[in-house]
Amino acid sequence: MSTIKEKHNLFEEKNTNAELSGGQVRIDKQHAAGRKTARERVELLLDPGTFVELDKFVTHRTTDFDMDKTKFLGDGVVSGYGKIDGRLMYVFAQDFTVFGGSLSRANADKIIKVMDLAMKMGAPVIGLNDSGGARIQEGVESLAGYADIFYRNVMSSGVIPQISAILGPCAGGAVYSPAITDFIMMVKENSYMFVTGPDVIKTVTHEEVTQEELGGAMTHNSKSGVAHLTADDDVQAMMMIRELMSFLPSNNMEDPPLKLSTDNINREDKKLNDLIPADPNKPYDMKDLILSVIDDKHFFEIMPYYAQNIIIGFARMGGRPIGIVANQPAYLAGVLDINASTKAARFVRFCDAFNIPLVTLEDVPGFLPGTAQEFGGIIKHGAKLLYAFAEASVPKITLITRKAYGGAYDVMSSKHIGADINYAYPTAEIAVMGPAGAVNIIHRAKLGDREFIAEAVEDYKNNFASPYKAAQMGYIDEIIYPKDTRKKIIQALEMTQNKSKSNPAKKHGNIPL
Ligand code: HXC
């Protein structure tokens, strides 16, 4: 019979073994690739000393392919719970040093365990992905494991925040689970996402493409719109996830956390009075307005490289987290196109699901015309944004800085689709379309008469390209000086903080997907 000391020694030996994951050689390989190990990532992510690991001694149960001869304690995923800024978080980190972080049945069960705990306790799940997908040796058992995870991702959607980081080469199921989660972070030049890799593509379509071009961080952050955030390395990725969490509540029944700020809520910014150029065709940077009005210039932008004609992100005003949706006149004149619509629509729905008030800053010449957009389905994609704003029952504050033309006026959180407070600057132009376009249609027969047309454009500008018609109708609640923007938005956020609005009971709506 072994002594207590021997039992403790065995326990220590197993712990050391588990912490060595796939062995020092593979750990060194991971480091040489500029990546941290799963445990190092978890330590960086969570408050020091708060991580509690579960299922450290789980191993896979496969005997096919002689797999029973190769077992590693933990089986390729480190999972458990800990804290970020003192708040409970659940975490799983795939361990690439063990069978490439691939998903076995046992490994899936570990992930499922933390997902189920997170739902019961109402706390976020952060998945650190670094995995070759389904463990090939386990066949359908592994596929079943993935489906069990996908199912929980869907059931958790809108109940607890789910954040994914992609920190290595991720294929197959290792990309579909993140795709269902709320935000995807990728590390530049060191993380990849694809359903099928370059080799399979070459065989099937004869296309030659590198991993980086196919599924690198910038591909998914600027081209495909699959990912939302980028970091330079693992350390920055973990810091950014901590920062993101600071804006989010732990679940859909909580309000997002307040953070005291010394930034004066009545602070004026006289420079804003000159931000909007006199010439309506001249661009300006909407980020200047955002940074001026939010607390401490602290803007956490989401998808900064994708559809830059619209800006989305988190900030605080008067200490309260808000979601900002803003047209960007400095990029494609701030036009709404397919990518901008889908980018903003998903963000609006996230904010609504998690009780984060929406502040909309509007300067939009309309929807982008053209066959590419029409054939691509701008009608249904633009409708997503309209649907999302209309459905959102969180406080909605809108400010029209300049153009609010056509359908885009309706879509961008107008009074008619439920905004609570609608502001406009004196420079706002709220009309069916811009003056030149309008006159071209109304006075088509007189287009040859240049003098008449110039006068008609001027007339239209004076009568329609202003906020006063809308203000007359009560569609704009207040016209404000730009310098007062911060104070006015905070006033509206305070006024709406106890908003209680529910949509009609239904199983779910049918957003045009
Ligand atoms: C078992 C795997 C594995 C997998 C990698 N490994 N992927 N083992 N199942 N899916 C193992 C390798 O054999 C190797 O073991 C170690 O992990 C490291 O892999 P390397 O290939 O040496 O690394 P690297 O060159 O960096 O390439 C990484 C990779 C590549 C791009 C991820 O390994 C790869 O293409 N893997 C297969 C990807 C895939 O097709 N997965 C199935 C997807 S289907 P040793 O012992 O040599 O260290 C799927 C279905 C889900 O997921 C359903 C979706 C809806």
Coordinates of C-alpha atoms and ligand atoms in Angstrom, one line a residue:
M1 CA 0.0 0.0 0.0
S2 CA 1.4 3.4 -0.9
T3 CA 2.0 6.0 1.7
I4 CA 0.3 9.4 1.8
K5 CA 3.6 10.9 0.6
E6 CA 3.7 8.6 -2.3
K7 CA 0.1 9.5 -3.2
H8 CA 0.9 13.2 -3.0
N9 CA 4.0 12.6 -5.2
L10 CA 1.9 10.8 -7.8
F11 CA -0.5 13.7 -7.8
E12 CA 2.3 16.1 -8.2
E13 CA 3.8 14.0 -11.0
K14 CA 0.4 14.0 -12.8
N15 CA 0.0 17.8 -12.4
T16 CA 3.5 18.3 -13.9
N17 CA 2.7 16.0 -16.7
A18 CA -0.6 17.7 -17.5
E19 CA 1.1 21.1 -17.4
L20 CA 3.7 19.8 -19.9
S21 CA 0.9 19.2 -22.4
G22 CA 2.3 17.7 -25.6
G23 CA 5.9 17.9 -24.3
Q24 CA 8.7 20.4 -24.2
V25 CA 9.6 19.9 -27.9
R26 CA 6.1 20.9 -29.0
I27 CA 6.0 23.8 -26.5
D28 CA 9.3 25.1 -27.9
K29 CA 7.9 24.8 -31.4
Q30 CA 4.8 26.8 -30.3
H31 CA 7.1 29.5 -28.8
A32 CA 9.3 29.5 -31.9
A33 CA 6.2 30.3 -34.0
G34 CA 5.7 33.4 -31.9
R35 CA 2.7 31.9 -30.0
K36 CA 2.0 31.3 -26.3
T37 CA 0.8 28.0 -25.0
A38 CA -2.8 27.5 -23.9
R39 CA -1.9 27.9 -20.2
E40 CA 0.2 31.0 -20.8
R41 CA -2.7 32.5 -22.7
V42 CA -5.2 31.8 -19.9
E43 CA -2.8 33.3 -17.3
L44 CA -2.5 36.5 -19.4
L45 CA -6.2 36.7 -19.9
L46 CA -7.4 36.4 -16.4
D47 CA -6.7 38.3 -13.2
P48 CA -3.6 36.9 -11.6
G49 CA -4.1 33.8 -9.5
T50 CA -7.9 33.5 -10.3
F51 CA -7.8 30.6 -12.8
V52 CA -9.4 27.4 -11.6
E53 CA -8.7 24.5 -14.0
L54 CA -11.2 21.7 -14.4
D55 CA -10.7 18.3 -16.0
K56 CA -7.0 18.5 -15.9
F57 CA -6.6 14.7 -16.0
V58 CA -9.1 13.9 -18.8
T59 CA -7.7 11.8 -21.6
H60 CA -9.2 10.6 -24.9
R61 CA -10.7 7.2 -25.1
T62 CA -9.9 6.2 -28.7
T63 CA -8.2 2.9 -29.6
D64 CA -8.3 3.2 -33.4
F65 CA -5.0 4.1 -35.1
D66 CA -3.1 2.9 -32.0
M67 CA -4.3 6.1 -30.3
D68 CA -4.4 4.3 -26.9
K69 CA -0.6 4.3 -27.0
T70 CA -0.6 8.2 -27.1
K71 CA -2.4 10.0 -24.4
F72 CA -1.8 13.4 -22.9
L73 CA -3.4 14.5 -19.6
G74 CA -5.9 17.2 -20.4
D75 CA -6.2 16.0 -24.0
G76 CA -5.6 19.2 -25.9
V77 CA -7.7 21.8 -24.1
V78 CA -7.2 23.8 -20.9
S79 CA -10.6 24.7 -19.4
G80 CA -12.1 26.3 -16.3
Y81 CA -13.0 29.6 -14.8
G82 CA -11.5 32.7 -13.4
K83 CA -12.0 36.5 -13.3
I84 CA -11.5 39.6 -15.4
D85 CA -11.6 42.8 -13.3
G86 CA -13.0 40.7 -10.5
R87 CA -15.9 39.4 -12.7
L88 CA -16.5 35.7 -13.3
M89 CA -15.5 34.3 -16.7
Y90 CA -15.4 30.8 -18.2
V91 CA -12.6 30.0 -20.5
F92 CA -11.3 27.2 -22.7
A93 CA -8.0 27.3 -24.5
Q94 CA -7.2 24.7 -27.1
D95 CA -3.7 23.3 -26.8
F96 CA -2.0 23.0 -30.1
T97 CA 0.9 20.9 -28.6
V98 CA -1.5 18.0 -28.2
F99 CA -2.7 16.6 -31.5
G100 CA -2.7 20.1 -32.9
G101 CA -5.4 21.1 -30.5
S102 CA -7.8 18.9 -32.4
L103 CA -11.2 18.2 -30.9
S104 CA -11.8 14.7 -29.5
R105 CA -14.9 13.5 -27.8
A106 CA -13.3 13.9 -24.4
N107 CA -11.9 17.3 -25.3
A108 CA -15.4 18.4 -26.5
D109 CA -16.9 17.3 -23.2
K110 CA -14.5 19.6 -21.3
I111 CA -15.6 22.6 -23.4
I112 CA -19.2 21.6 -23.1
K113 CA -18.8 21.5 -19.3
V114 CA -17.7 25.1 -19.0
M115 CA -20.3 26.2 -21.5
D116 CA -23.0 24.6 -19.4
L117 CA -21.6 26.1 -16.2
A118 CA -21.5 29.5 -17.8
M119 CA -25.1 29.4 -18.8
K120 CA -26.2 28.3 -15.3
M121 CA -24.2 31.0 -13.6
G122 CA -24.8 33.7 -16.2
A123 CA -21.2 34.5 -17.1
P124 CA -19.4 35.0 -20.4
V125 CA -17.4 32.3 -22.2
I126 CA -14.1 33.1 -23.8
G127 CA -12.7 30.5 -26.2
L128 CA -9.1 30.6 -27.1
N129 CA -8.9 28.7 -30.4
D130 CA -5.8 27.0 -31.8
S131 CA -6.9 23.8 -33.4
G132 CA -6.8 21.7 -36.5
G133 CA -10.5 21.0 -36.1
A134 CA -12.1 17.6 -35.7
R135 CA -9.7 15.0 -34.4
I136 CA -9.4 12.9 -37.5
Q137 CA -8.7 9.6 -35.7
E138 CA -12.0 9.9 -33.8
G139 CA -14.3 10.3 -36.8
V140 CA -18.0 10.9 -36.0
E141 CA -17.4 11.1 -32.3
S142 CA -15.4 14.3 -32.9
L143 CA -18.1 15.6 -35.3
A144 CA -20.7 14.9 -32.6
G145 CA -18.5 16.9 -30.1
Y146 CA -18.5 19.8 -32.4
A147 CA -22.2 19.7 -33.0
D148 CA -22.8 19.6 -29.2
I149 CA -20.6 22.8 -29.0
F150 CA -22.4 24.5 -31.9
Y151 CA -25.7 23.8 -30.3
R152 CA -24.6 25.4 -27.0
N153 CA -23.1 28.4 -28.9
V154 CA -26.6 28.9 -30.4
M155 CA -28.5 28.4 -27.1
S156 CA -26.1 30.8 -25.3
S157 CA -26.3 33.5 -28.1
G158 CA -27.9 36.6 -26.7
V159 CA -27.9 35.2 -23.1
I160 CA -24.2 35.4 -22.2
P161 CA -21.4 37.1 -24.2
Q162 CA -19.3 34.6 -26.1
I163 CA -15.9 35.8 -27.3
S164 CA -13.5 33.9 -29.5
A165 CA -9.8 34.5 -30.1
I166 CA -8.1 32.7 -33.1
L167 CA -4.5 32.2 -32.1
G168 CA -3.1 29.7 -34.5
P169 CA -4.2 27.7 -37.6
C170 CA -7.9 27.0 -37.1
A171 CA -9.8 24.7 -39.5
G172 CA -13.2 23.1 -39.8
G173 CA -15.2 23.0 -36.6
A174 CA -12.6 25.3 -35.0
V175 CA -13.9 28.1 -37.1
Y176 CA -17.6 27.4 -37.1
S177 CA -18.0 27.6 -33.3
P178 CA -16.2 31.0 -33.3
A179 CA -18.4 32.1 -36.2
I180 CA -21.5 31.7 -34.0
T181 CA -20.0 33.7 -31.1
D182 CA -20.3 37.5 -30.7
F183 CA -16.8 38.7 -31.5
I184 CA -13.7 37.1 -33.1
M185 CA -10.2 38.4 -32.4
M186 CA -7.3 37.3 -34.6
V187 CA -3.6 37.7 -34.3
K188 CA -1.9 39.3 -37.3
E189 CA 0.3 37.1 -39.4
N190 CA 0.0 34.2 -36.9
S191 CA -3.6 33.0 -37.0
Y192 CA -5.7 31.5 -39.7
M193 CA -9.3 30.5 -40.2
F194 CA -10.6 28.4 -43.1
V195 CA -13.1 25.8 -43.7
T196 CA -10.7 24.0 -46.1
G197 CA -7.0 24.8 -46.3
P198 CA -4.8 25.8 -49.3
D199 CA -4.0 22.2 -50.2
V200 CA -7.7 21.1 -50.5
I201 CA -8.5 24.3 -52.5
K202 CA -5.6 23.5 -54.9
T203 CA -7.0 20.0 -55.5
V204 CA -10.6 21.1 -55.9
T205 CA -10.5 24.4 -57.7
H206 CA -6.8 24.5 -58.8
E207 CA -6.5 27.9 -57.1
E208 CA -3.1 28.6 -55.5
V209 CA -3.4 30.6 -52.3
T210 CA -1.3 31.0 -49.2
Q211 CA -2.6 30.4 -45.7
E212 CA -2.2 34.2 -45.0
E213 CA -4.1 35.3 -48.1
L214 CA -6.8 32.7 -47.6
G215 CA -7.5 33.0 -43.9
G216 CA -5.1 35.4 -42.2
A217 CA -6.1 38.1 -39.8
M218 CA -6.3 40.9 -42.3
T219 CA -8.3 38.7 -44.8
H220 CA -11.0 38.1 -42.2
N221 CA -10.8 41.6 -40.8
S222 CA -10.9 43.6 -44.0
K223 CA -12.3 41.3 -46.8
S224 CA -14.6 38.6 -45.5
G225 CA -15.9 40.4 -42.4
V226 CA -15.7 37.1 -40.4
A227 CA -13.5 38.6 -37.7
H228 CA -13.9 41.8 -35.7
L229 CA -10.6 42.6 -34.0
T230 CA -6.9 42.2 -34.6
A231 CA -3.9 42.1 -32.3
D232 CA -0.2 42.1 -33.0
D233 CA 0.5 39.1 -30.7
D234 CA -1.1 36.8 -28.1
V235 CA -0.3 39.2 -25.3
Q236 CA -2.1 42.1 -26.9
A237 CA -5.0 39.8 -27.9
M238 CA -5.6 38.9 -24.3
M239 CA -5.4 42.5 -23.2
M240 CA -7.9 43.6 -25.8
I241 CA -10.3 40.9 -24.8
R242 CA -10.1 42.1 -21.2
E243 CA -10.8 45.6 -22.4
L244 CA -13.8 44.4 -24.5
M245 CA -15.3 42.6 -21.5
S246 CA -15.2 45.9 -19.5
F247 CA -18.0 47.2 -21.8
L248 CA -20.2 44.1 -21.5
P249 CA -22.6 42.8 -18.9
S250 CA -22.1 39.2 -17.7
N251 CA -25.5 38.2 -19.1
N252 CA -28.6 39.6 -20.8
M253 CA -30.4 40.2 -17.5
E254 CA -27.7 42.6 -16.3
D255 CA -26.8 46.2 -17.2
P256 CA -23.3 46.8 -18.6
P257 CA -20.8 47.8 -15.8
L258 CA -20.6 51.5 -15.0
K259 CA -17.1 53.0 -14.8
L260 CA -16.5 56.3 -12.9
S261 CA -14.9 58.9 -15.1
T262 CA -13.4 62.3 -14.3
D263 CA -14.4 63.6 -17.8
N264 CA -16.9 66.4 -17.2
I265 CA -20.4 65.5 -18.5
N266 CA -21.0 69.1 -19.4
R267 CA -17.8 69.5 -21.3
E268 CA -18.2 71.7 -24.4
D269 CA -16.0 71.4 -27.5
K270 CA -16.1 74.6 -29.5
K271 CA -14.0 73.0 -32.2
L272 CA -17.0 70.9 -33.1
N273 CA -18.8 74.0 -34.4
D274 CA -16.4 74.0 -37.3
L275 CA -16.2 70.2 -37.9
I276 CA -18.9 70.0 -40.6
P277 CA -17.6 71.7 -43.8
A278 CA -19.9 74.3 -45.5
D279 CA -19.6 72.3 -48.7
P280 CA -21.8 69.3 -48.4
N281 CA -19.6 67.3 -50.7
K282 CA -16.5 67.8 -48.6
P283 CA -15.6 64.9 -46.3
Y284 CA -14.7 65.2 -42.6
D285 CA -13.7 62.5 -40.1
M286 CA -16.6 61.2 -38.0
K287 CA -14.0 59.8 -35.6
D288 CA -13.1 63.4 -34.6
L289 CA -16.7 63.8 -33.4
I290 CA -16.8 60.4 -31.6
L291 CA -13.5 61.0 -29.8
S292 CA -14.6 64.5 -28.8
V293 CA -17.9 63.4 -27.1
I294 CA -17.1 60.1 -25.4
D295 CA -15.4 59.8 -22.0
D296 CA -11.7 60.2 -22.0
K297 CA -11.4 59.7 -25.8
H298 CA -11.6 55.9 -25.1
F299 CA -13.2 54.3 -28.2
F300 CA -13.1 50.5 -28.6
E301 CA -13.7 50.2 -32.3
I302 CA -15.0 47.0 -33.7
M303 CA -14.2 45.9 -37.3
P304 CA -12.1 49.0 -38.0
Y305 CA -10.8 47.6 -41.3
Y306 CA -14.0 46.4 -42.8
A307 CA -16.7 48.6 -44.5
Q308 CA -15.0 51.7 -43.3
N309 CA -18.0 53.8 -44.5
I310 CA -19.6 52.9 -41.2
I311 CA -18.0 53.0 -37.8
I312 CA -19.1 50.7 -34.9
G313 CA -17.7 50.3 -31.4
F314 CA -18.0 50.7 -27.7
A315 CA -17.4 53.8 -25.6
R316 CA -18.7 55.3 -22.4
M317 CA -20.5 58.5 -21.9
G318 CA -21.0 59.7 -18.3
G319 CA -19.5 56.4 -17.2
R320 CA -22.2 54.3 -19.0
P321 CA -21.2 51.9 -21.8
I322 CA -22.8 52.7 -25.2
G323 CA -22.6 51.2 -28.6
I324 CA -21.8 53.7 -31.4
V325 CA -23.0 53.4 -35.0
A326 CA -21.8 56.2 -37.2
N327 CA -21.6 56.8 -40.9
Q328 CA -18.1 57.9 -42.0
P329 CA -18.2 60.7 -44.6
A330 CA -14.5 60.4 -45.0
Y331 CA -14.9 57.0 -46.6
L332 CA -17.1 56.5 -49.7
A333 CA -19.0 59.6 -48.5
G334 CA -20.5 57.4 -45.7
V335 CA -22.8 55.6 -48.1
L336 CA -24.7 52.5 -46.9
D337 CA -23.7 49.4 -48.9
I338 CA -24.0 45.7 -48.3
N339 CA -21.0 45.4 -46.1
A340 CA -21.7 48.5 -44.0
S341 CA -25.3 47.3 -43.5
T342 CA -24.4 43.8 -42.3
K343 CA -21.6 45.1 -40.2
A344 CA -23.8 47.6 -38.4
A345 CA -26.9 45.3 -38.2
R346 CA -25.1 42.6 -36.2
F347 CA -23.6 45.2 -33.9
V348 CA -27.0 46.8 -33.2
R349 CA -28.4 43.3 -32.4
F350 CA -25.5 42.6 -30.0
C351 CA -26.0 45.8 -28.2
D352 CA -29.7 45.3 -28.0
A353 CA -29.3 41.7 -26.7
F354 CA -27.0 42.9 -23.9
N355 CA -28.7 46.1 -22.8
I356 CA -26.2 48.5 -24.3
P357 CA -27.7 51.8 -25.4
L358 CA -27.2 52.8 -29.0
V359 CA -25.9 56.2 -30.1
T360 CA -26.2 56.7 -33.8
L361 CA -24.3 59.5 -35.6
E362 CA -25.7 60.0 -39.0
D363 CA -24.3 61.6 -42.2
V364 CA -25.4 59.4 -45.0
P365 CA -26.1 60.2 -48.7
G366 CA -28.2 57.0 -49.1
F367 CA -27.7 53.5 -50.3
L368 CA -25.0 52.8 -52.8
P369 CA -26.4 52.6 -56.4
G370 CA -25.1 50.1 -58.9
T371 CA -25.6 46.6 -60.3
A372 CA -22.9 45.1 -58.0
Q373 CA -24.9 46.2 -55.0
E374 CA -28.3 45.3 -56.5
F375 CA -27.2 41.8 -57.7
G376 CA -25.5 41.3 -54.4
G377 CA -28.8 41.8 -52.6
I378 CA -28.5 45.3 -51.1
I379 CA -32.2 45.2 -50.7
K380 CA -32.1 42.3 -48.2
H381 CA -28.8 43.4 -46.6
G382 CA -29.9 47.0 -46.1
A383 CA -33.2 45.6 -44.7
K384 CA -31.1 43.8 -42.0
L385 CA -30.0 47.2 -40.6
L386 CA -33.5 48.6 -40.8
Y387 CA -34.8 45.4 -39.0
A388 CA -32.1 45.5 -36.3
F389 CA -32.6 49.2 -35.4
A390 CA -36.4 48.8 -35.4
E391 CA -36.3 45.7 -33.2
A392 CA -33.8 47.1 -30.8
S393 CA -35.5 48.1 -27.5
V394 CA -32.5 49.6 -25.7
P395 CA -32.3 53.4 -25.4
K396 CA -31.7 54.8 -28.9
I397 CA -30.3 58.3 -29.4
T398 CA -29.7 59.6 -32.9
L399 CA -27.8 62.7 -34.1
I400 CA -28.0 63.9 -37.7
T401 CA -24.9 65.9 -38.4
R402 CA -25.4 66.5 -42.1
K403 CA -27.0 64.3 -44.7
A404 CA -29.9 62.1 -43.9
Y405 CA -31.2 61.3 -47.4
G406 CA -33.8 58.8 -48.6
G407 CA -34.3 55.4 -47.1
A408 CA -31.0 55.9 -45.2
Y409 CA -32.8 58.5 -43.1
D410 CA -35.4 56.0 -42.1
V411 CA -32.9 53.2 -41.5
M412 CA -30.4 55.0 -39.4
S413 CA -32.4 54.9 -36.1
S414 CA -35.0 57.4 -37.1
K415 CA -37.8 58.5 -34.8
H416 CA -40.2 56.4 -36.9
I417 CA -38.5 53.1 -36.1
G418 CA -38.3 53.8 -32.4
A419 CA -35.5 56.1 -31.5
D420 CA -36.1 57.9 -28.2
I421 CA -34.3 61.1 -28.8
N422 CA -33.4 62.5 -32.3
Y423 CA -31.1 65.4 -32.5
A424 CA -29.9 67.4 -35.5
Y425 CA -27.2 70.0 -36.1
P426 CA -28.3 73.2 -37.9
T427 CA -26.2 71.8 -40.8
A428 CA -28.5 68.7 -41.2
E429 CA -30.0 68.0 -44.5
I430 CA -33.0 65.8 -44.2
A431 CA -34.6 65.0 -47.5
V432 CA -35.5 62.3 -50.0
M433 CA -32.3 62.9 -51.9
G434 CA -29.6 65.6 -52.4
P435 CA -30.6 68.9 -54.1
A436 CA -29.1 68.1 -57.6
G437 CA -30.7 64.7 -57.8
A438 CA -34.0 66.0 -56.7
V439 CA -34.1 68.9 -59.1
N440 CA -33.0 66.6 -62.0
I441 CA -36.1 64.5 -61.4
I442 CA -38.7 67.1 -60.5
H443 CA -37.7 69.5 -63.4
R444 CA -36.6 66.9 -66.0
A445 CA -38.3 68.9 -68.8
K446 CA -36.3 72.0 -68.0
L447 CA -32.9 70.5 -67.6
G448 CA -31.6 72.6 -70.6
D449 CA -32.4 75.8 -68.8
R450 CA -29.3 76.2 -66.6
E451 CA -30.4 79.3 -64.9
F452 CA -33.7 77.8 -63.9
I453 CA -32.0 74.7 -62.7
A454 CA -29.5 76.5 -60.6
E455 CA -32.3 78.5 -59.0
A456 CA -34.3 75.4 -58.4
V457 CA -31.3 73.7 -56.7
E458 CA -30.9 76.8 -54.4
D459 CA -34.6 76.8 -53.6
Y460 CA -34.6 73.1 -52.8
K461 CA -31.5 73.6 -50.5
N462 CA -33.2 76.3 -48.6
N463 CA -36.6 74.6 -48.2
F464 CA -35.7 70.9 -47.9
A465 CA -32.0 70.5 -47.2
S466 CA -32.3 71.5 -43.6
P467 CA -33.4 70.0 -40.3
Y468 CA -36.4 72.4 -40.0
K469 CA -39.0 70.5 -41.9
A470 CA -38.3 67.4 -39.8
A471 CA -38.2 69.5 -36.6
Q472 CA -41.6 71.1 -37.6
M473 CA -43.1 67.6 -37.7
G474 CA -41.5 66.5 -34.4
Y475 CA -39.3 63.9 -36.1
I476 CA -36.3 65.8 -34.7
D477 CA -36.8 66.5 -31.0
E478 CA -34.1 69.2 -30.8
I479 CA -31.7 71.0 -33.0
I480 CA -28.4 71.4 -31.1
Y481 CA -25.1 73.3 -31.4
P482 CA -22.3 70.9 -32.2
K483 CA -20.2 72.2 -29.2
D484 CA -23.0 70.8 -26.9
T485 CA -23.0 67.3 -28.4
R486 CA -21.5 65.5 -25.4
K487 CA -23.8 67.2 -22.9
K488 CA -26.9 66.6 -25.0
I489 CA -26.2 62.9 -25.6
I490 CA -25.5 62.3 -21.9
Q491 CA -28.7 64.1 -21.0
A492 CA -30.6 61.8 -23.4
L493 CA -28.8 58.7 -22.0
E494 CA -29.7 59.7 -18.5
M495 CA -33.3 60.4 -19.4
T496 CA -33.7 57.0 -21.1
Q497 CA -31.8 54.9 -18.5
N498 CA -34.9 53.3 -17.1
K499 CA -36.5 52.7 -20.5
S500 CA -38.8 49.7 -20.5
K501 CA -40.0 48.6 -23.9
S502 CA -40.8 45.1 -25.1
N503 CA -41.7 43.9 -28.6
P504 CA -44.7 41.7 -29.2
A505 CA -44.4 38.2 -27.9
K506 CA -43.2 35.8 -30.7
K507 CA -41.1 32.7 -31.1
H508 CA -38.6 34.9 -33.0
G509 CA -38.8 37.3 -35.9
N510 CA -37.7 36.6 -39.4
I511 CA -34.8 39.0 -40.1
P512 CA -33.9 38.9 -43.8
L513 CA -30.8 36.7 -43.7
Ligands
HXC1 C1 -5.6 15.1 -35.5 C2 -4.2 16.7 -36.0 C3 -5.2 17.5 -36.7 C4 -6.5 16.9 -36.7 C5 -3.4 18.6 -36.8 N1 -3.1 17.5 -36.2 N2 -4.7 18.6 -37.2 N3 -4.4 15.5 -35.5 N4 -6.7 15.7 -36.1 N5 -7.6 17.5 -37.3 C6 -1.8 17.1 -35.6 C7 -0.8 16.8 -36.7 O1 -0.9 15.5 -37.1 C8 0.5 17.1 -36.0 O2 0.9 16.0 -35.1 C9 0.2 18.3 -35.1 O3 -1.3 18.2 -34.9 C10 0.6 19.6 -35.6 O4 0.1 19.7 -37.0 P1 1.0 20.2 -38.2 O5 0.3 19.8 -39.4 O6 2.4 19.7 -38.0 O7 1.0 21.7 -38.0 P2 0.9 22.9 -39.1 O8 1.9 22.6 -40.2 O9 1.0 24.2 -38.3 O10 -0.5 22.8 -39.7 C11 -1.7 23.0 -38.9 C12 -3.0 22.7 -39.7 C13 -2.8 21.2 -40.3 C14 -3.1 23.7 -40.9 C15 -4.1 22.8 -38.8 O11 -2.4 20.4 -39.3 C16 -4.1 20.7 -40.9 O12 -4.4 21.1 -42.0 N6 -4.8 19.9 -40.2 C17 -6.0 19.3 -40.6 C18 -7.1 20.3 -40.7 C19 -8.5 19.6 -41.0 O13 -8.7 19.3 -42.2 N7 -9.3 19.3 -40.0 C20 -10.5 18.6 -40.0 C21 -11.6 19.7 -40.3 S1 -13.2 19.0 -40.5 P3 2.3 15.6 -34.7 O14 2.2 14.4 -34.0 O15 3.1 15.5 -36.0 O16 2.9 16.8 -33.9 C22 -14.0 19.5 -39.1 C23 -15.4 19.1 -39.1 C24 -16.2 20.0 -38.1 O17 -13.5 20.1 -38.3 C25 -17.6 20.3 -38.6 C26 -17.7 21.7 -39.2 C27 -19.0 22.1 -39.5

